[in-house]
Structures are given as C-alpha cells and as structure tokens.
mmCIF file of C-alpha atoms and ligand atoms in Angstrom:
data_model
loop_
_atom_site.group_PDB
_atom_site.id
_atom_site.type_symbol
_atom_site.label_atom_id
_atom_site.label_comp_id
_atom_site.label_asym_id
_atom_site.label_seq_id
_atom_site.Cartn_x
_atom_site.Cartn_y
_atom_site.Cartn_z
ATOM 1 C CA MET A 287 -140.586 -75.147 -139.690
ATOM 2 C CA GLU A 288 -140.195 -71.458 -139.028
ATOM 3 C CA PRO A 289 -142.983 -68.926 -140.633
ATOM 4 C CA SER A 290 -143.120 -68.946 -144.232
ATOM 5 C CA SER A 291 -143.987 -65.359 -144.188
ATOM 6 C CA ILE A 292 -140.626 -64.784 -143.653
ATOM 7 C CA HIS A 293 -139.259 -61.488 -144.986
ATOM 8 C CA VAL A 294 -136.396 -61.457 -147.449
ATOM 9 C CA PRO A 295 -135.256 -58.585 -148.367
ATOM 10 C CA ASP A 296 -133.177 -57.366 -151.420
ATOM 11 C CA ASN A 297 -130.155 -59.741 -152.312
ATOM 12 C CA TYR A 298 -131.274 -62.632 -150.117
ATOM 13 C CA TYR A 299 -133.280 -66.007 -150.586
ATOM 14 C CA SER A 300 -135.297 -68.220 -148.794
ATOM 15 C CA VAL A 301 -134.816 -72.295 -149.267
ATOM 16 C CA THR A 302 -135.867 -74.765 -146.457
ATOM 17 C CA ILE A 303 -133.424 -77.450 -145.453
ATOM 18 C CA GLY A 304 -134.777 -80.505 -143.567
ATOM 19 C CA GLU A 305 -136.330 -78.254 -140.637
ATOM 20 C CA ALA A 306 -134.626 -75.231 -141.108
ATOM 21 C CA GLN A 307 -135.427 -72.124 -143.438
ATOM 22 C CA MET A 308 -132.785 -70.797 -144.634
ATOM 23 C CA VAL A 309 -132.581 -66.380 -145.718
ATOM 24 C CA VAL A 310 -129.230 -66.419 -147.560
ATOM 25 C CA LEU A 311 -127.315 -64.148 -149.670
ATOM 26 C CA LYS A 312 -128.061 -64.553 -153.193
ATOM 27 C CA ARG A 313 -124.530 -65.063 -153.964
ATOM 28 C CA TYR A 314 -124.607 -68.447 -152.298
ATOM 29 C CA GLN A 315 -126.621 -70.624 -154.264
ATOM 30 C CA ASN A 316 -126.907 -75.026 -154.363
ATOM 31 C CA LEU A 317 -127.417 -75.494 -150.623
ATOM 32 C CA ARG A 318 -127.216 -78.829 -148.881
ATOM 33 C CA LEU A 319 -127.195 -79.616 -145.122
ATOM 34 C CA ILE A 320 -123.695 -81.102 -144.607
ATOM 35 C CA GLY A 321 -123.738 -81.269 -140.547
ATOM 36 C CA SER A 322 -125.604 -80.249 -137.202
ATOM 37 C CA GLY A 323 -124.230 -78.995 -133.718
ATOM 38 C CA ALA A 324 -125.507 -78.037 -130.536
ATOM 39 C CA GLN A 325 -125.595 -74.029 -132.481
ATOM 40 C CA GLY A 326 -127.386 -75.089 -135.349
ATOM 41 C CA ILE A 327 -127.204 -76.115 -138.765
ATOM 42 C CA VAL A 328 -124.468 -76.431 -141.096
ATOM 43 C CA CYS A 329 -124.636 -76.555 -144.863
ATOM 44 C CA SER A 330 -122.340 -76.719 -148.537
ATOM 45 C CA ALA A 331 -123.380 -73.789 -150.533
ATOM 46 C CA PHE A 332 -121.534 -72.805 -154.053
ATOM 47 C CA ASP A 333 -120.025 -68.883 -153.580
ATOM 48 C CA THR A 334 -121.353 -67.631 -157.342
ATOM 49 C CA VAL A 335 -119.071 -64.820 -156.327
ATOM 50 C CA ARG A 336 -115.806 -66.726 -155.437
ATOM 51 C CA ASN A 337 -116.607 -69.333 -157.716
ATOM 52 C CA GLU A 338 -116.151 -71.829 -154.697
ATOM 53 C CA GLN A 339 -117.349 -74.397 -152.552
ATOM 54 C CA VAL A 340 -118.504 -72.580 -149.040
ATOM 55 C CA ALA A 341 -119.695 -73.504 -145.842
ATOM 56 C CA ILE A 342 -122.501 -71.599 -144.093
ATOM 57 C CA LYS A 343 -123.409 -71.885 -140.570
ATOM 58 C CA LYS A 344 -126.771 -71.000 -139.307
ATOM 59 C CA LEU A 345 -126.836 -70.185 -135.166
ATOM 60 C CA SER A 346 -130.410 -71.606 -134.843
ATOM 61 C CA ARG A 347 -132.242 -69.172 -131.998
ATOM 62 C CA PRO A 348 -128.752 -67.699 -131.009
ATOM 63 C CA PHE A 349 -131.193 -65.196 -128.141
ATOM 64 C CA GLN A 350 -132.889 -67.984 -126.851
ATOM 65 C CA ASN A 351 -131.165 -66.948 -123.866
ATOM 66 C CA VAL A 352 -128.042 -66.069 -122.279
ATOM 67 C CA THR A 353 -125.636 -68.804 -122.668
ATOM 68 C CA HIS A 354 -126.369 -69.192 -126.062
ATOM 69 C CA ALA A 355 -126.321 -65.470 -126.921
ATOM 70 C CA LYS A 356 -122.396 -65.308 -125.269
ATOM 71 C CA ARG A 357 -121.487 -68.578 -127.186
ATOM 72 C CA ALA A 358 -123.038 -66.922 -130.697
ATOM 73 C CA TYR A 359 -120.831 -63.716 -130.078
ATOM 74 C CA ARG A 360 -117.861 -65.434 -129.115
ATOM 75 C CA GLU A 361 -117.871 -67.282 -132.334
ATOM 76 C CA LEU A 362 -118.100 -64.951 -134.442
ATOM 77 C CA LYS A 363 -115.833 -62.365 -132.707
ATOM 78 C CA LEU A 364 -112.991 -64.954 -131.650
ATOM 79 C CA MET A 365 -113.279 -66.609 -135.053
ATOM 80 C CA SER A 366 -113.200 -62.851 -137.046
ATOM 81 C CA LEU A 367 -109.931 -62.220 -134.471
ATOM 82 C CA VAL A 368 -107.853 -65.473 -135.152
ATOM 83 C CA ASN A 369 -108.660 -64.721 -138.940
ATOM 84 C CA HIS A 370 -107.490 -61.282 -139.152
ATOM 85 C CA LYS A 371 -104.894 -61.022 -142.263
ATOM 86 C CA ASN A 372 -101.600 -59.891 -141.193
ATOM 87 C CA VAL A 373 -100.473 -57.984 -143.973
ATOM 88 C CA SER A 374 -96.584 -58.823 -144.248
ATOM 89 C CA PHE A 375 -97.216 -62.416 -143.981
ATOM 90 C CA THR A 376 -99.629 -62.410 -146.105
ATOM 91 C CA THR A 377 -98.050 -60.219 -148.602
ATOM 92 C CA PHE A 378 -95.459 -62.561 -148.404
ATOM 93 C CA TYR A 379 -97.191 -65.492 -149.254
ATOM 94 C CA PHE A 380 -99.555 -63.687 -151.379
ATOM 95 C CA SER A 381 -102.788 -65.632 -149.681
ATOM 96 C CA PHE A 382 -106.144 -64.353 -150.229
ATOM 97 C CA TYR A 383 -106.627 -66.736 -146.993
ATOM 98 C CA PRO A 384 -106.814 -66.797 -143.166
ATOM 99 C CA ILE A 385 -103.148 -67.114 -142.095
ATOM 100 C CA TYR A 386 -103.586 -69.763 -139.355
ATOM 101 C CA PHE A 387 -104.169 -72.383 -141.955
ATOM 102 C CA GLN A 388 -105.077 -74.828 -138.752
ATOM 103 C CA ILE A 389 -107.991 -73.087 -137.445
ATOM 104 C CA ILE A 390 -111.369 -72.866 -139.782
ATOM 105 C CA GLY A 391 -111.460 -68.968 -141.707
ATOM 106 C CA ILE A 392 -114.514 -67.034 -141.520
ATOM 107 C CA LEU A 393 -115.407 -65.901 -145.180
ATOM 108 C CA ASN A 394 -118.187 -64.052 -144.542
ATOM 109 C CA CYS A 395 -120.718 -63.202 -142.031
ATOM 110 C CA PHE A 396 -124.352 -61.757 -142.234
ATOM 111 C CA THR A 397 -128.281 -61.563 -141.157
ATOM 112 C CA PRO A 398 -130.959 -60.866 -143.148
ATOM 113 C CA GLN A 399 -132.428 -58.626 -140.971
ATOM 114 C CA LYS A 400 -132.007 -54.743 -141.346
ATOM 115 C CA LYS A 401 -133.091 -54.061 -137.476
ATOM 116 C CA LEU A 402 -131.579 -54.852 -134.248
ATOM 117 C CA ASP A 403 -135.480 -54.664 -133.150
ATOM 118 C CA GLU A 404 -135.750 -57.550 -135.709
ATOM 119 C CA PHE A 405 -132.416 -59.614 -135.555
ATOM 120 C CA ASN A 406 -132.931 -62.795 -134.709
ATOM 121 C CA ASP A 407 -130.679 -65.189 -137.299
ATOM 122 C CA LEU A 408 -127.008 -65.049 -137.827
ATOM 123 C CA TYR A 409 -124.827 -66.719 -140.653
ATOM 124 C CA ILE A 410 -121.123 -67.416 -140.745
ATOM 125 C CA VAL A 411 -119.794 -68.510 -143.635
ATOM 126 C CA MET A 412 -116.369 -70.174 -143.850
ATOM 127 C CA GLU A 413 -114.114 -72.413 -145.664
ATOM 128 C CA LEU A 414 -116.181 -75.459 -146.767
ATOM 129 C CA MET A 415 -114.084 -79.108 -145.342
ATOM 130 C CA ASP A 416 -114.660 -82.528 -146.562
ATOM 131 C CA ALA A 417 -115.282 -84.756 -143.199
ATOM 132 C CA ASN A 418 -115.220 -84.267 -139.394
ATOM 133 C CA LEU A 419 -112.906 -86.411 -137.278
ATOM 134 C CA CYS A 420 -115.222 -88.648 -136.176
ATOM 135 C CA GLN A 421 -115.815 -89.884 -139.691
ATOM 136 C CA VAL A 422 -112.105 -89.940 -140.466
ATOM 137 C CA ILE A 423 -111.496 -92.151 -137.447
ATOM 138 C CA GLN A 424 -113.379 -95.142 -138.805
ATOM 139 C CA MET A 425 -111.110 -94.984 -141.462
ATOM 140 C CA ASP A 426 -108.126 -97.385 -141.926
ATOM 141 C CA LEU A 427 -105.068 -94.878 -141.447
ATOM 142 C CA ASP A 428 -101.385 -94.889 -142.147
ATOM 143 C CA HIS A 429 -98.623 -93.298 -139.742
ATOM 144 C CA GLU A 430 -98.254 -90.640 -142.638
ATOM 145 C CA ARG A 431 -101.840 -89.587 -142.384
ATOM 146 C CA LEU A 432 -102.323 -89.882 -138.614
ATOM 147 C CA SER A 433 -99.020 -88.094 -137.993
ATOM 148 C CA TYR A 434 -100.237 -85.349 -139.925
ATOM 149 C CA LEU A 435 -103.581 -85.140 -138.395
ATOM 150 C CA LEU A 436 -101.605 -85.147 -135.053
ATOM 151 C CA TYR A 437 -99.334 -82.359 -136.163
ATOM 152 C CA GLN A 438 -101.662 -80.339 -137.415
ATOM 153 C CA MET A 439 -104.427 -80.246 -134.192
ATOM 154 C CA LEU A 440 -101.142 -79.196 -131.827
ATOM 155 C CA CYS A 441 -100.400 -76.258 -134.604
ATOM 156 C CA GLY A 442 -104.037 -75.238 -134.188
ATOM 157 C CA ILE A 443 -104.204 -75.389 -130.578
ATOM 158 C CA ARG A 444 -100.409 -73.611 -130.417
ATOM 159 C CA HIS A 445 -102.552 -70.489 -132.045
ATOM 160 C CA LEU A 446 -105.665 -70.653 -129.639
ATOM 161 C CA HIS A 447 -102.627 -70.611 -126.975
ATOM 162 C CA SER A 448 -101.293 -67.899 -128.462
ATOM 163 C CA ALA A 449 -104.400 -66.038 -128.619
ATOM 164 C CA GLY A 450 -104.890 -66.611 -125.038
ATOM 165 C CA ILE A 451 -107.523 -69.043 -126.196
ATOM 166 C CA ILE A 452 -108.743 -72.046 -124.413
ATOM 167 C CA HIS A 453 -110.925 -74.320 -126.426
ATOM 168 C CA ARG A 454 -112.525 -76.334 -124.347
ATOM 169 C CA ASP A 455 -114.608 -78.203 -126.419
ATOM 170 C CA LEU A 456 -112.019 -80.467 -128.612
ATOM 171 C CA LYS A 457 -113.555 -83.134 -130.187
ATOM 172 C CA PRO A 458 -113.891 -85.243 -133.016
ATOM 173 C CA SER A 459 -117.025 -83.131 -134.156
ATOM 174 C CA ASN A 460 -115.310 -80.300 -133.545
ATOM 175 C CA ILE A 461 -111.980 -81.422 -135.962
ATOM 176 C CA VAL A 462 -112.850 -80.850 -139.906
ATOM 177 C CA VAL A 463 -110.879 -82.336 -142.346
ATOM 178 C CA ARG A 464 -110.139 -82.171 -146.364
ATOM 179 C CA SER A 465 -109.864 -85.035 -148.112
ATOM 180 C CA ASP A 466 -106.249 -84.092 -148.674
ATOM 181 C CA CYS A 467 -105.558 -84.147 -145.335
ATOM 182 C CA THR A 468 -105.448 -80.980 -144.554
ATOM 183 C CA LEU A 469 -107.246 -80.270 -140.792
ATOM 184 C CA LYS A 470 -108.757 -77.357 -139.310
ATOM 185 C CA ILE A 471 -109.983 -76.416 -135.589
ATOM 186 C CA LEU A 472 -114.521 -75.474 -135.745
ATOM 187 C CA ASP A 473 -116.306 -73.512 -133.433
ATOM 188 C CA PHE A 474 -115.273 -71.887 -130.465
ATOM 189 C CA GLY A 475 -118.180 -71.869 -128.683
ATOM 190 C CA LEU A 476 -117.052 -72.378 -125.438
ATOM 191 C CA ALA A 477 -113.492 -70.607 -125.910
ATOM 192 C CA ARG A 478 -112.820 -69.430 -122.473
ATOM 193 C CA THR A 479 -109.803 -66.506 -122.427
ATOM 194 C CA ALA A 480 -107.078 -67.457 -120.531
ATOM 195 C CA ILE A 481 -107.993 -64.686 -118.168
ATOM 196 C CA GLU A 482 -110.788 -65.785 -117.574
ATOM 197 C CA ALA A 483 -110.243 -69.927 -116.918
ATOM 198 C CA PHE A 484 -108.045 -68.175 -113.984
ATOM 199 C CA MET A 485 -111.277 -66.533 -112.367
ATOM 200 C CA MET A 486 -113.556 -70.091 -113.093
ATOM 201 C CA THR A 487 -115.330 -71.300 -110.130
ATOM 202 C CA PRO A 488 -113.364 -74.286 -108.268
ATOM 203 C CA TYR A 489 -116.409 -76.351 -110.022
ATOM 204 C CA VAL A 490 -115.174 -75.694 -113.360
ATOM 205 C CA VAL A 491 -111.343 -75.579 -112.720
ATOM 206 C CA THR A 492 -111.246 -79.300 -111.041
ATOM 207 C CA ARG A 493 -112.918 -80.291 -114.383
ATOM 208 C CA TYR A 494 -109.531 -79.507 -115.782
ATOM 209 C CA TYR A 495 -107.737 -82.297 -113.177
ATOM 210 C CA ARG A 496 -110.270 -85.459 -114.657
ATOM 211 C CA ALA A 497 -108.426 -88.020 -115.620
ATOM 212 C CA PRO A 498 -107.488 -88.273 -119.664
ATOM 213 C CA GLU A 499 -109.328 -91.514 -119.658
ATOM 214 C CA VAL A 500 -112.699 -89.836 -118.065
ATOM 215 C CA ILE A 501 -112.455 -86.841 -120.598
ATOM 216 C CA LEU A 502 -112.192 -89.408 -123.437
ATOM 217 C CA GLY A 503 -115.280 -91.139 -122.334
ATOM 218 C CA MET A 504 -113.623 -94.584 -122.019
ATOM 219 C CA GLY A 505 -116.222 -95.782 -119.280
ATOM 220 C CA TYR A 506 -116.297 -96.561 -115.954
ATOM 221 C CA LYS A 507 -114.044 -99.809 -115.945
ATOM 222 C CA GLU A 508 -111.501 -98.597 -117.436
ATOM 223 C CA ASN A 509 -111.575 -95.298 -115.241
ATOM 224 C CA GLU A 510 -108.591 -96.064 -113.423
ATOM 225 C CA GLN A 511 -106.282 -97.742 -116.068
ATOM 226 C CA LEU A 512 -103.666 -94.953 -115.928
ATOM 227 C CA GLY A 513 -103.259 -95.727 -111.798
ATOM 228 C CA THR A 514 -104.050 -93.576 -108.819
ATOM 229 C CA PRO A 515 -102.292 -90.147 -109.103
ATOM 230 C CA ASP A 516 -99.507 -89.479 -106.960
ATOM 231 C CA ARG A 517 -99.483 -87.699 -103.572
ATOM 232 C CA SER A 518 -97.703 -84.109 -104.992
ATOM 233 C CA PHE A 519 -100.488 -84.419 -107.610
ATOM 234 C CA LEU A 520 -103.225 -84.780 -105.157
ATOM 235 C CA GLU A 521 -101.910 -82.425 -102.716
ATOM 236 C CA ARG A 522 -102.842 -79.186 -105.752
ATOM 237 C CA LEU A 523 -106.517 -80.522 -105.771
ATOM 238 C CA GLN A 524 -109.049 -78.964 -104.621
ATOM 239 C CA PRO A 525 -109.983 -80.440 -101.268
ATOM 240 C CA THR A 526 -113.576 -81.919 -101.937
ATOM 241 C CA VAL A 527 -112.097 -83.610 -104.768
ATOM 242 C CA ARG A 528 -108.683 -84.463 -103.490
ATOM 243 C CA ASN A 529 -111.420 -86.046 -100.828
ATOM 244 C CA TYR A 530 -112.944 -87.888 -103.638
ATOM 245 C CA VAL A 531 -109.482 -89.474 -104.974
ATOM 246 C CA GLU A 532 -108.387 -90.386 -101.729
ATOM 247 C CA ASN A 533 -111.571 -92.382 -100.571
ATOM 248 C CA ARG A 534 -111.153 -94.330 -104.014
ATOM 249 C CA PRO A 535 -109.503 -97.897 -104.415
ATOM 250 C CA ARG A 536 -105.660 -97.351 -105.251
ATOM 251 C CA TYR A 537 -105.084 -98.862 -108.646
ATOM 252 C CA GLN A 538 -101.963 -99.626 -110.256
ATOM 253 C CA PRO A 539 -101.688 -98.151 -113.798
ATOM 254 C CA THR A 540 -101.837 -100.504 -116.346
ATOM 255 C CA PRO A 541 -98.316 -100.473 -119.000
ATOM 256 C CA PHE A 542 -99.374 -98.185 -121.899
ATOM 257 C CA GLU A 543 -97.747 -101.965 -123.971
ATOM 258 C CA VAL A 544 -101.516 -103.650 -122.652
ATOM 259 C CA LEU A 545 -103.528 -100.052 -123.174
ATOM 260 C CA PHE A 546 -101.940 -99.586 -126.757
ATOM 261 C CA SER A 547 -100.879 -103.012 -127.810
ATOM 262 C CA ASP A 548 -98.910 -103.024 -130.833
ATOM 263 C CA SER A 549 -101.924 -104.405 -133.317
ATOM 264 C CA MET A 550 -103.992 -101.174 -132.604
ATOM 265 C CA PHE A 551 -101.585 -98.926 -134.898
ATOM 266 C CA PRO A 552 -101.163 -99.411 -138.366
ATOM 267 C CA MET A 553 -98.458 -101.461 -139.607
ATOM 268 C CA THR A 554 -95.364 -99.810 -140.389
ATOM 269 C CA ALA A 555 -94.807 -99.608 -143.937
ATOM 270 C CA ASP A 556 -90.977 -100.672 -144.501
ATOM 271 C CA SER A 557 -90.498 -97.201 -146.120
ATOM 272 C CA SER A 558 -92.287 -94.993 -142.865
ATOM 273 C CA ARG A 559 -89.753 -92.952 -140.500
ATOM 274 C CA LEU A 560 -92.482 -93.477 -138.600
ATOM 275 C CA THR A 561 -93.648 -96.357 -135.945
ATOM 276 C CA GLY A 562 -96.134 -97.352 -133.681
ATOM 277 C CA ALA A 563 -93.585 -97.582 -130.522
ATOM 278 C CA GLN A 564 -93.198 -93.634 -131.442
ATOM 279 C CA ALA A 565 -97.142 -93.009 -131.642
ATOM 280 C CA ARG A 566 -97.148 -94.973 -128.372
ATOM 281 C CA ASP A 567 -94.250 -92.922 -126.683
ATOM 282 C CA LEU A 568 -96.047 -90.103 -127.312
ATOM 283 C CA LEU A 569 -99.144 -90.933 -125.977
ATOM 284 C CA SER A 570 -97.971 -91.960 -122.953
ATOM 285 C CA ARG A 571 -96.613 -88.315 -122.236
ATOM 286 C CA MET A 572 -100.357 -86.998 -123.260
ATOM 287 C CA LEU A 573 -102.407 -89.312 -121.214
ATOM 288 C CA VAL A 574 -101.313 -88.001 -117.915
ATOM 289 C CA ILE A 575 -102.924 -87.042 -115.115
ATOM 290 C CA ASP A 576 -100.884 -83.980 -114.116
ATOM 291 C CA PRO A 577 -100.694 -81.299 -116.154
ATOM 292 C CA GLU A 578 -97.445 -80.192 -114.752
ATOM 293 C CA ARG A 579 -96.084 -83.390 -116.129
ATOM 294 C CA ARG A 580 -98.237 -83.786 -119.466
ATOM 295 C CA ILE A 581 -96.056 -83.174 -122.211
ATOM 296 C CA SER A 582 -96.544 -79.699 -123.678
ATOM 297 C CA VAL A 583 -97.583 -78.651 -126.903
ATOM 298 C CA ASP A 584 -94.450 -77.092 -128.261
ATOM 299 C CA ASP A 585 -92.706 -80.564 -126.961
ATOM 300 C CA ALA A 586 -95.439 -82.636 -128.571
ATOM 301 C CA LEU A 587 -94.396 -80.891 -131.700
ATOM 302 C CA ARG A 588 -90.812 -81.631 -131.284
ATOM 303 C CA HIS A 589 -91.470 -85.416 -130.548
ATOM 304 C CA PRO A 590 -90.209 -87.272 -133.194
ATOM 305 C CA TYR A 591 -93.657 -89.271 -134.231
ATOM 306 C CA VAL A 592 -94.739 -85.749 -135.102
ATOM 307 C CA ASN A 593 -91.716 -83.617 -136.162
ATOM 308 C CA VAL A 594 -91.467 -84.727 -139.493
ATOM 309 C CA TRP A 595 -94.024 -82.104 -140.552
ATOM 310 C CA PHE A 596 -92.720 -79.442 -138.720
ATOM 311 C CA ASP A 597 -92.771 -76.550 -140.511
ATOM 312 C CA GLU A 598 -91.546 -72.925 -138.464
ATOM 313 C CA ILE A 599 -93.499 -70.791 -140.994
ATOM 314 C CA GLU A 600 -96.647 -72.810 -139.649
ATOM 315 C CA VAL A 601 -96.054 -72.898 -136.175
ATOM 316 C CA TYR A 602 -94.967 -69.702 -135.479
ATOM 317 C CA ALA A 603 -97.017 -68.130 -137.246
ATOM 318 C CA PRO A 604 -98.671 -64.457 -135.178
ATOM 319 C CA PRO A 605 -100.873 -64.503 -132.813
ATOM 320 C CA PRO A 606 -103.893 -63.328 -133.591
ATOM 321 C CA LEU A 607 -105.593 -59.420 -132.637
ATOM 322 C CA PRO A 608 -106.304 -59.615 -128.828
ATOM 323 C CA TYR A 609 -109.540 -60.683 -127.362
ATOM 324 C CA ASP A 610 -111.049 -58.006 -125.451
ATOM 325 C CA HIS A 611 -111.643 -58.825 -122.042
ATOM 326 C CA ASN A 612 -113.902 -56.209 -121.024
ATOM 327 C CA MET A 613 -116.877 -58.007 -123.258
ATOM 328 C CA ASP A 614 -115.888 -61.208 -120.570
ATOM 329 C CA VAL A 615 -118.559 -59.493 -117.952
ATOM 330 C CA GLU A 616 -121.660 -60.864 -117.986
ATOM 331 C CA GLN A 617 -124.592 -59.324 -119.989
ATOM 332 C CA ASN A 618 -128.384 -59.876 -120.564
ATOM 333 C CA VAL A 619 -129.445 -61.441 -124.096
ATOM 334 C CA ASP A 620 -130.206 -58.020 -125.168
ATOM 335 C CA SER A 621 -127.604 -56.658 -124.957
ATOM 336 C CA TRP A 622 -125.588 -59.674 -126.288
ATOM 337 C CA ARG A 623 -128.024 -59.062 -129.075
ATOM 338 C CA GLU A 624 -126.871 -55.390 -129.655
ATOM 339 C CA HIS A 625 -123.154 -56.582 -129.429
ATOM 340 C CA ILE A 626 -123.463 -59.211 -132.386
ATOM 341 C CA PHE A 627 -125.380 -57.032 -134.219
ATOM 342 C CA ARG A 628 -122.462 -54.330 -134.185
ATOM 343 C CA GLU A 629 -120.484 -56.360 -135.230
ATOM 344 C CA LEU A 630 -122.274 -57.926 -138.462
ATOM 345 C CA THR A 631 -122.551 -54.117 -139.192
ATOM 346 C CA ASP A 632 -119.024 -53.354 -138.776
ATOM 347 C CA TYR A 633 -118.456 -56.620 -140.921
ATOM 348 C CA ALA A 634 -120.825 -55.508 -143.388
ATOM 349 C CA ARG A 635 -118.724 -51.607 -143.382
ATOM 350 C CA THR A 636 -115.436 -53.044 -144.150
ATOM 351 C CA HIS A 637 -116.479 -55.803 -146.288
ATOM 352 C CA ASP A 638 -118.472 -56.245 -149.117
ATOM 353 C CA ILE A 639 -120.591 -59.076 -148.093
ATOM 354 C CA TYR A 640 -122.548 -59.019 -151.834
ATOM 355 C CA SER A 641 -119.845 -59.594 -153.884
HETATM 356 P P1 LIG B 26 -120.847 -76.921 -135.217
HETATM 357 O O1 LIG B 26 -122.284 -76.882 -134.853
HETATM 358 O O2 LIG B 26 -119.446 -76.199 -135.598
HETATM 359 O O3 LIG B 26 -120.441 -77.975 -134.400
HETATM 360 O O4 LIG B 26 -120.923 -78.023 -136.862
HETATM 361 C C1 LIG B 26 -121.647 -79.183 -136.922
HETATM 362 C C2 LIG B 26 -121.051 -80.169 -137.640
HETATM 363 O O5 LIG B 26 -121.421 -79.738 -139.343
HETATM 364 C C3 LIG B 26 -119.640 -80.633 -137.796
HETATM 365 O O6 LIG B 26 -119.057 -81.769 -137.181
HETATM 366 C C4 LIG B 26 -119.144 -80.829 -138.802
HETATM 367 O O7 LIG B 26 -119.488 -82.363 -139.394
HETATM 368 C C5 LIG B 26 -119.755 -79.991 -140.090
HETATM 369 N N1 LIG B 26 -119.470 -78.889 -140.151
HETATM 370 C C6 LIG B 26 -118.990 -77.088 -139.691
HETATM 371 N N2 LIG B 26 -118.402 -76.460 -139.851
HETATM 372 C C7 LIG B 26 -118.005 -77.330 -141.181
HETATM 373 C C8 LIG B 26 -117.284 -76.537 -142.433
HETATM 374 N N3 LIG B 26 -116.553 -75.032 -142.546
HETATM 375 N N4 LIG B 26 -116.482 -77.988 -142.965
HETATM 376 C C9 LIG B 26 -117.509 -78.875 -143.567
HETATM 377 N N5 LIG B 26 -118.218 -79.588 -142.197
HETATM 378 C C10 LIG B 26 -118.324 -78.518 -141.579
#
C-alpha cells in the first residue's frame, strides 16, 4: 500500500483501488478496477467532461529501473504519435476520435506531481473497451465475428508497420474488444522501431525465427507439427541456431486438415460467405516458419476469409507521425523520467487536460 499522506493537488483526488492509490483528475469519477498487467493497473472511470466511460491506466513504479522507464516513455510517446489527428482525414469524417480505428487512442495523460524532482506517477486515459481477447476467445464465435476480428487485427498491425513500429508483444491480453466486435491493439511497451530491430543482437533476432507453434505456446510435444524447416531457411539462420535445429530429429509436417480439423471451426451458416476451409487455408499461410514464405499482412487482408470486410479508407489510413529514432539510445532512469515529464508538460500545454 502506498503512503496515505500522499499530496493531492487541486483538481485531483485520491482513491484506493485494491492495493493501489490512484490520484486522478476530478473529472474522472467512479473508478473500478478492470485489469492489471506487467506495467500497472487499469480502471474504468466516468469522464464527467466528455460524458462517457474511459479507461485510466496507472503505470506503477515506472522509474524503478531503466527497462520500466523506457517502456513508459515508449508507451506514452508511441500512443500519442499513432494517435495524432490528421486534419484532412478527420475533417472529412468530422471525427473527434483517433484516426487509427484499430489502435487504442490516448484521450488524456497526466501526473499529480508538479515538479520533475517529485515526479513518480504516470496516468494515461484511453478509450474504454469491454474485454480482452483472452476472454473473447472462450466464447463461441461464428465465422463472421472471427473473420471481422482477424481483419481488424491485420489493419492494426498494418498501421503500426506503416509507422515503422514492431509491436513485439502481441498476445490476447494486449488486444481489446467491444461488444459490437470492434477491436483495438493496446500496450506499446515492447514496441520497437524497424531500425532498432535491424540493429538487435543475434540472440534477439533469432527469436523471430522461432516456430510459430513455439511462440503460440502449444507445448513441447506439438512443437514439430509444422515439420523441420527446409534447407534454404536453415541457411539463413544464425550458425548456433542452425546447428541446434540440424541436430534435432527430422519431422514431417502434420497436415493442416489434421492440425485444424473441421470440428475446430464453427459450423458454416447457410447464409454465410465464410467457411472453415477458408479459415484453415489462411492459417496454413500464416503459420509458416520461414518469414519470407509466410503470407504478408497485405495479402492476408486480401484473403477470401478476411477481404469481405476490406475498406480502403480503413486499411490505407495515412501513416502516423514518425518516431524520433534519436530517442532510442540508451539513457539512465533520470533521463527517461525527464523526457516523460516533458511529454506530460507539453501535452498539458497543448490540451486542456482538466476540462
Ligand atoms: P495492460 O497493462 O495495458 O497490458 O492492460 C492490462 C489489462 O487491462 C488488459 O489485458 C485489458 O484486460 C485491460 N485493459 C487495458 N486497457 C484497456 C482499455 N482501454 N479498455 C478495456 N480494458 C483495458
């Protein structure tokens, strides 16, 4: 529990949520815990200014070490870049909302601390969604919903890539969904820019060659279901990794009809344009170990299982503002703290955070 003698400035109030003390702007009322992650806790709240429900994330102890501090900076910075309002586009749509429909939008950010040397708590206010994908995949979904969720994930990934951002931590808990089946990607904590990825150490690079079934955590027994990768792929691996793969027994791939049998897919409704066979075909193109042979995001968007939702305006939304690569140099905690504090001050100068 944090100290209860915490200083609460004007325009803010303090409320205890579980183990955490939240000091938030008074405009946000009725806080309720909805989730927690590696970085902190997330509450729903009612925004009395905009008259709508929002999500507020408190990054817990963002300055405990360099990794946390850098993650916090990236999350704030990348969210606000991805989220900038492109004038011509938003004017066209008369939209007050962020233009990247499939990436969570930042609505506000603040800290109750007024000075850099006191700065310790970072709050980010976002659009509120209803559930994360861990919860949604437990439900019985029909082909229409499955393919719509997939289409939106692909759009979101395309937007990130068009900004040179690689998410690196895409998993069901980082994807949130509304009850109307709209979907958004969250959490840019581990996001890397393409330039950084290029400069990564061999160890990290090799992780990109991990078999999809390993990444998917399907378990050791099933690890070789896609079969041993072919020679042309092995030749492109780091020598140590190649050695490891070559010294393992050779496996024939299990046919996709066996891996993903008809009974694993929803029944195809008579009226539906979408079938389990199409879903399986798309999976077989996505779960390819060799990234050069794996279906690209653009081609996946054109696949018959997904292209029923294809909307050029959504898919080809203009690229987000570029991320400043100079920020990617290693810095100490105090330096990250200063950058984040400056971002918050700039935000407060250019937006009315109170009302
Ligand atoms: P995070 O710390 O960003 O990984 O979020 C942890 C969990 O909080 C997620 O898995 C979601 O269940 C929930 N969550 C985060 N942001 C939102 C949001 N904007 N709307 C609804 N739930 C959210």
